[in-house]
Amino acid sequence: MLDQIEEALKAAFDLPVYYGTSAEATGSAVYDYIVFWRDKATWKSGSKGDYTNHCTVALVRQNFIPEEETLTVIDALRDIPGLRETGDGITYSCLTKPGTALALEVAEYHFFEARKRVS
């Protein structure tokens, strides 16, 4: 799933894509990038080991995210078999890039993939 997410995001955006952290970002990539991570795995009590992977994708842009880009993340990942949006919508945050006076906007998207445990 993670490789497919990375490939889909790279194909949809002309932005650097990182897993887990953007610590390696340099140059203009410091302000405009995508980062994604796996944030939890859940399962129902009494299940036979079937579980659900949950992941988050964050689109980060200097100043603000252009409106036409807001749904591009969902469109890019919609074709990955078994991966679905959680339905929680997009969460926006604004922050100041540390050590600068630059404003950044972050849009977070939440997805899940149900998995069958293979014995």
PDB file of N, CA, C and O in Angstrom, residues 28-55:
ATOM      1  N   SER A  28      13.609  24.783  -2.555  1.00  0.00           N
ATOM      2  CA  SER A  28      12.197  25.152  -2.562  1.00  0.00           C
ATOM      3  C   SER A  28      11.329  24.044  -1.981  1.00  0.00           C
ATOM      4  O   SER A  28      10.197  24.278  -1.567  1.00  0.00           O
ATOM      5  N   ALA A  29      11.851  22.802  -1.943  1.00  0.00           N
ATOM      6  CA  ALA A  29      11.093  21.681  -1.382  1.00  0.00           C
ATOM      7  C   ALA A  29      10.834  21.851   0.109  1.00  0.00           C
ATOM      8  O   ALA A  29       9.998  21.169   0.684  1.00  0.00           O
ATOM      9  N   VAL A  30      11.553  22.765   0.754  1.00  0.00           N
ATOM     10  CA  VAL A  30      11.350  23.011   2.176  1.00  0.00           C
ATOM     11  C   VAL A  30       9.946  23.546   2.444  1.00  0.00           C
ATOM     12  O   VAL A  30       9.383  23.342   3.504  1.00  0.00           O
ATOM     13  N   TYR A  31       9.351  24.205   1.463  1.00  0.00           N
ATOM     14  CA  TYR A  31       8.066  24.859   1.670  1.00  0.00           C
ATOM     15  C   TYR A  31       6.898  24.216   0.944  1.00  0.00           C
ATOM     16  O   TYR A  31       5.756  24.470   1.287  1.00  0.00           O
ATOM     17  N   ASP A  32       7.137  23.447  -0.081  1.00  0.00           N
ATOM     18  CA  ASP A  32       6.071  22.840  -0.864  1.00  0.00           C
ATOM     19  C   ASP A  32       6.384  21.356  -1.053  1.00  0.00           C
ATOM     20  O   ASP A  32       7.319  21.011  -1.784  1.00  0.00           O
ATOM     21  N   TYR A  33       5.613  20.488  -0.405  1.00  0.00           N
ATOM     22  CA  TYR A  33       5.885  19.054  -0.480  1.00  0.00           C
ATOM     23  C   TYR A  33       4.670  18.268   0.003  1.00  0.00           C
ATOM     24  O   TYR A  33       3.690  18.840   0.496  1.00  0.00           O
ATOM     25  N   ILE A  34       4.772  16.949  -0.117  1.00  0.00           N
ATOM     26  CA  ILE A  34       3.762  16.040   0.412  1.00  0.00           C
ATOM     27  C   ILE A  34       4.475  15.050   1.312  1.00  0.00           C
ATOM     28  O   ILE A  34       5.555  14.555   0.973  1.00  0.00           O
ATOM     29  N   VAL A  35       3.886  14.775   2.455  1.00  0.00           N
ATOM     30  CA  VAL A  35       4.419  13.760   3.354  1.00  0.00           C
ATOM     31  C   VAL A  35       3.269  12.828   3.724  1.00  0.00           C
ATOM     32  O   VAL A  35       2.133  13.270   3.864  1.00  0.00           O
ATOM     33  N   PHE A  36       3.551  11.527   3.800  1.00  0.00           N
ATOM     34  CA  PHE A  36       2.508  10.570   4.176  1.00  0.00           C
ATOM     35  C   PHE A  36       3.080   9.591   5.181  1.00  0.00           C
ATOM     36  O   PHE A  36       4.296   9.399   5.264  1.00  0.00           O
ATOM     37  N   TRP A  37       2.200   8.997   5.974  1.00  0.00           N
ATOM     38  CA  TRP A  37       2.637   8.045   6.979  1.00  0.00           C
ATOM     39  C   TRP A  37       1.494   7.118   7.366  1.00  0.00           C
ATOM     40  O   TRP A  37       0.331   7.436   7.183  1.00  0.00           O
ATOM     41  N   ARG A  38       1.874   5.971   7.892  1.00  0.00           N
ATOM     42  CA  ARG A  38       0.911   5.014   8.421  1.00  0.00           C
ATOM     43  C   ARG A  38       0.721   5.406   9.878  1.00  0.00           C
ATOM     44  O   ARG A  38       1.690   5.502  10.634  1.00  0.00           O
ATOM     45  N   ASP A  39      -0.536   5.647  10.311  1.00  0.00           N
ATOM     46  CA  ASP A  39      -0.698   6.111  11.684  1.00  0.00           C
ATOM     47  C   ASP A  39      -1.293   5.092  12.646  1.00  0.00           C
ATOM     48  O   ASP A  39      -1.142   5.258  13.854  1.00  0.00           O
ATOM     49  N   LYS A  40      -1.957   4.060  12.168  1.00  0.00           N
ATOM     50  CA  LYS A  40      -2.413   3.021  13.080  1.00  0.00           C
ATOM     51  C   LYS A  40      -2.943   1.826  12.312  1.00  0.00           C
ATOM     52  O   LYS A  40      -3.218   1.909  11.120  1.00  0.00           O
ATOM     53  N   ALA A  41      -3.059   0.701  13.028  1.00  0.00           N
ATOM     54  CA  ALA A  41      -3.730  -0.484  12.515  1.00  0.00           C
ATOM     55  C   ALA A  41      -4.779  -0.854  13.556  1.00  0.00           C
ATOM     56  O   ALA A  41      -4.509  -0.820  14.750  1.00  0.00           O
ATOM     57  N   THR A  42      -5.978  -1.171  13.102  1.00  0.00           N
ATOM     58  CA  THR A  42      -7.060  -1.508  14.029  1.00  0.00           C
ATOM     59  C   THR A  42      -7.675  -2.839  13.635  1.00  0.00           C
ATOM     60  O   THR A  42      -7.545  -3.286  12.499  1.00  0.00           O
ATOM     61  N   TRP A  43      -8.339  -3.488  14.578  1.00  0.00           N
ATOM     62  CA  TRP A  43      -9.070  -4.715  14.307  1.00  0.00           C
ATOM     63  C   TRP A  43     -10.234  -4.802  15.276  1.00  0.00           C
ATOM     64  O   TRP A  43     -10.224  -4.198  16.344  1.00  0.00           O
ATOM     65  N   LYS A  44     -11.252  -5.523  14.870  1.00  0.00           N
ATOM     66  CA  LYS A  44     -12.438  -5.694  15.698  1.00  0.00           C
ATOM     67  C   LYS A  44     -12.221  -6.826  16.685  1.00  0.00           C
ATOM     68  O   LYS A  44     -11.614  -7.843  16.347  1.00  0.00           O
ATOM     69  N   SER A  45     -12.722  -6.650  17.876  1.00  0.00           N
ATOM     70  CA  SER A  45     -12.636  -7.689  18.884  1.00  0.00           C
ATOM     71  C   SER A  45     -13.322  -8.951  18.369  1.00  0.00           C
ATOM     72  O   SER A  45     -14.411  -8.891  17.807  1.00  0.00           O
ATOM     73  N   GLY A  46     -12.661 -10.080  18.524  1.00  0.00           N
ATOM     74  CA  GLY A  46     -13.231 -11.341  18.077  1.00  0.00           C
ATOM     75  C   GLY A  46     -12.969 -11.655  16.626  1.00  0.00           C
ATOM     76  O   GLY A  46     -13.385 -12.693  16.131  1.00  0.00           O
ATOM     77  N   SER A  47     -12.266 -10.770  15.907  1.00  0.00           N
ATOM     78  CA  SER A  47     -11.984 -11.048  14.503  1.00  0.00           C
ATOM     79  C   SER A  47     -10.930 -12.147  14.410  1.00  0.00           C
ATOM     80  O   SER A  47     -10.262 -12.482  15.383  1.00  0.00           O
ATOM     81  N   LYS A  48     -10.761 -12.689  13.246  1.00  0.00           N
ATOM     82  CA  LYS A  48      -9.780 -13.750  13.039  1.00  0.00           C
ATOM     83  C   LYS A  48      -8.426 -13.180  12.647  1.00  0.00           C
ATOM     84  O   LYS A  48      -7.640 -13.841  11.986  1.00  0.00           O
ATOM     85  N   GLY A  49      -8.175 -11.970  13.050  1.00  0.00           N
ATOM     86  CA  GLY A  49      -6.899 -11.348  12.731  1.00  0.00           C
ATOM     87  C   GLY A  49      -6.961 -10.373  11.579  1.00  0.00           C
ATOM     88  O   GLY A  49      -5.948  -9.784  11.212  1.00  0.00           O
ATOM     89  N   ASP A  50      -8.137 -10.205  10.953  1.00  0.00           N
ATOM     90  CA  ASP A  50      -8.274  -9.199   9.899  1.00  0.00           C
ATOM     91  C   ASP A  50      -8.082  -7.824  10.537  1.00  0.00           C
ATOM     92  O   ASP A  50      -8.520  -7.589  11.659  1.00  0.00           O
ATOM     93  N   TYR A  51      -7.434  -6.950   9.836  1.00  0.00           N
ATOM     94  CA  TYR A  51      -7.146  -5.638  10.395  1.00  0.00           C
ATOM     95  C   TYR A  51      -7.301  -4.552   9.336  1.00  0.00           C
ATOM     96  O   TYR A  51      -7.459  -4.845   8.153  1.00  0.00           O
ATOM     97  N   THR A  52      -7.247  -3.319   9.787  1.00  0.00           N
ATOM     98  CA  THR A  52      -7.354  -2.172   8.898  1.00  0.00           C
ATOM     99  C   THR A  52      -6.159  -1.261   9.126  1.00  0.00           C
ATOM    100  O   THR A  52      -5.881  -0.871  10.264  1.00  0.00           O
ATOM    101  N   ASN A  53      -5.432  -0.955   8.052  1.00  0.00           N
ATOM    102  CA  ASN A  53      -4.342   0.016   8.107  1.00  0.00           C
ATOM    103  C   ASN A  53      -4.918   1.405   7.871  1.00  0.00           C
ATOM    104  O   ASN A  53      -5.746   1.590   6.977  1.00  0.00           O
ATOM    105  N   HIS A  54      -4.472   2.365   8.644  1.00  0.00           N
ATOM    106  CA  HIS A  54      -4.883   3.760   8.484  1.00  0.00           C
ATOM    107  C   HIS A  54      -3.645   4.583   8.147  1.00  0.00           C
ATOM    108  O   HIS A  54      -2.586   4.383   8.736  1.00  0.00           O
ATOM    109  N   CYS A  55      -3.787   5.499   7.194  1.00  0.00           N
ATOM    110  CA  CYS A  55      -2.664   6.365   6.862  1.00  0.00           C
ATOM    111  C   CYS A  55      -3.153   7.800   6.646  1.00  0.00           C
ATOM    112  O   CYS A  55      -4.334   8.043   6.409  1.00  0.00           O
TER     113      CYS A  55
END
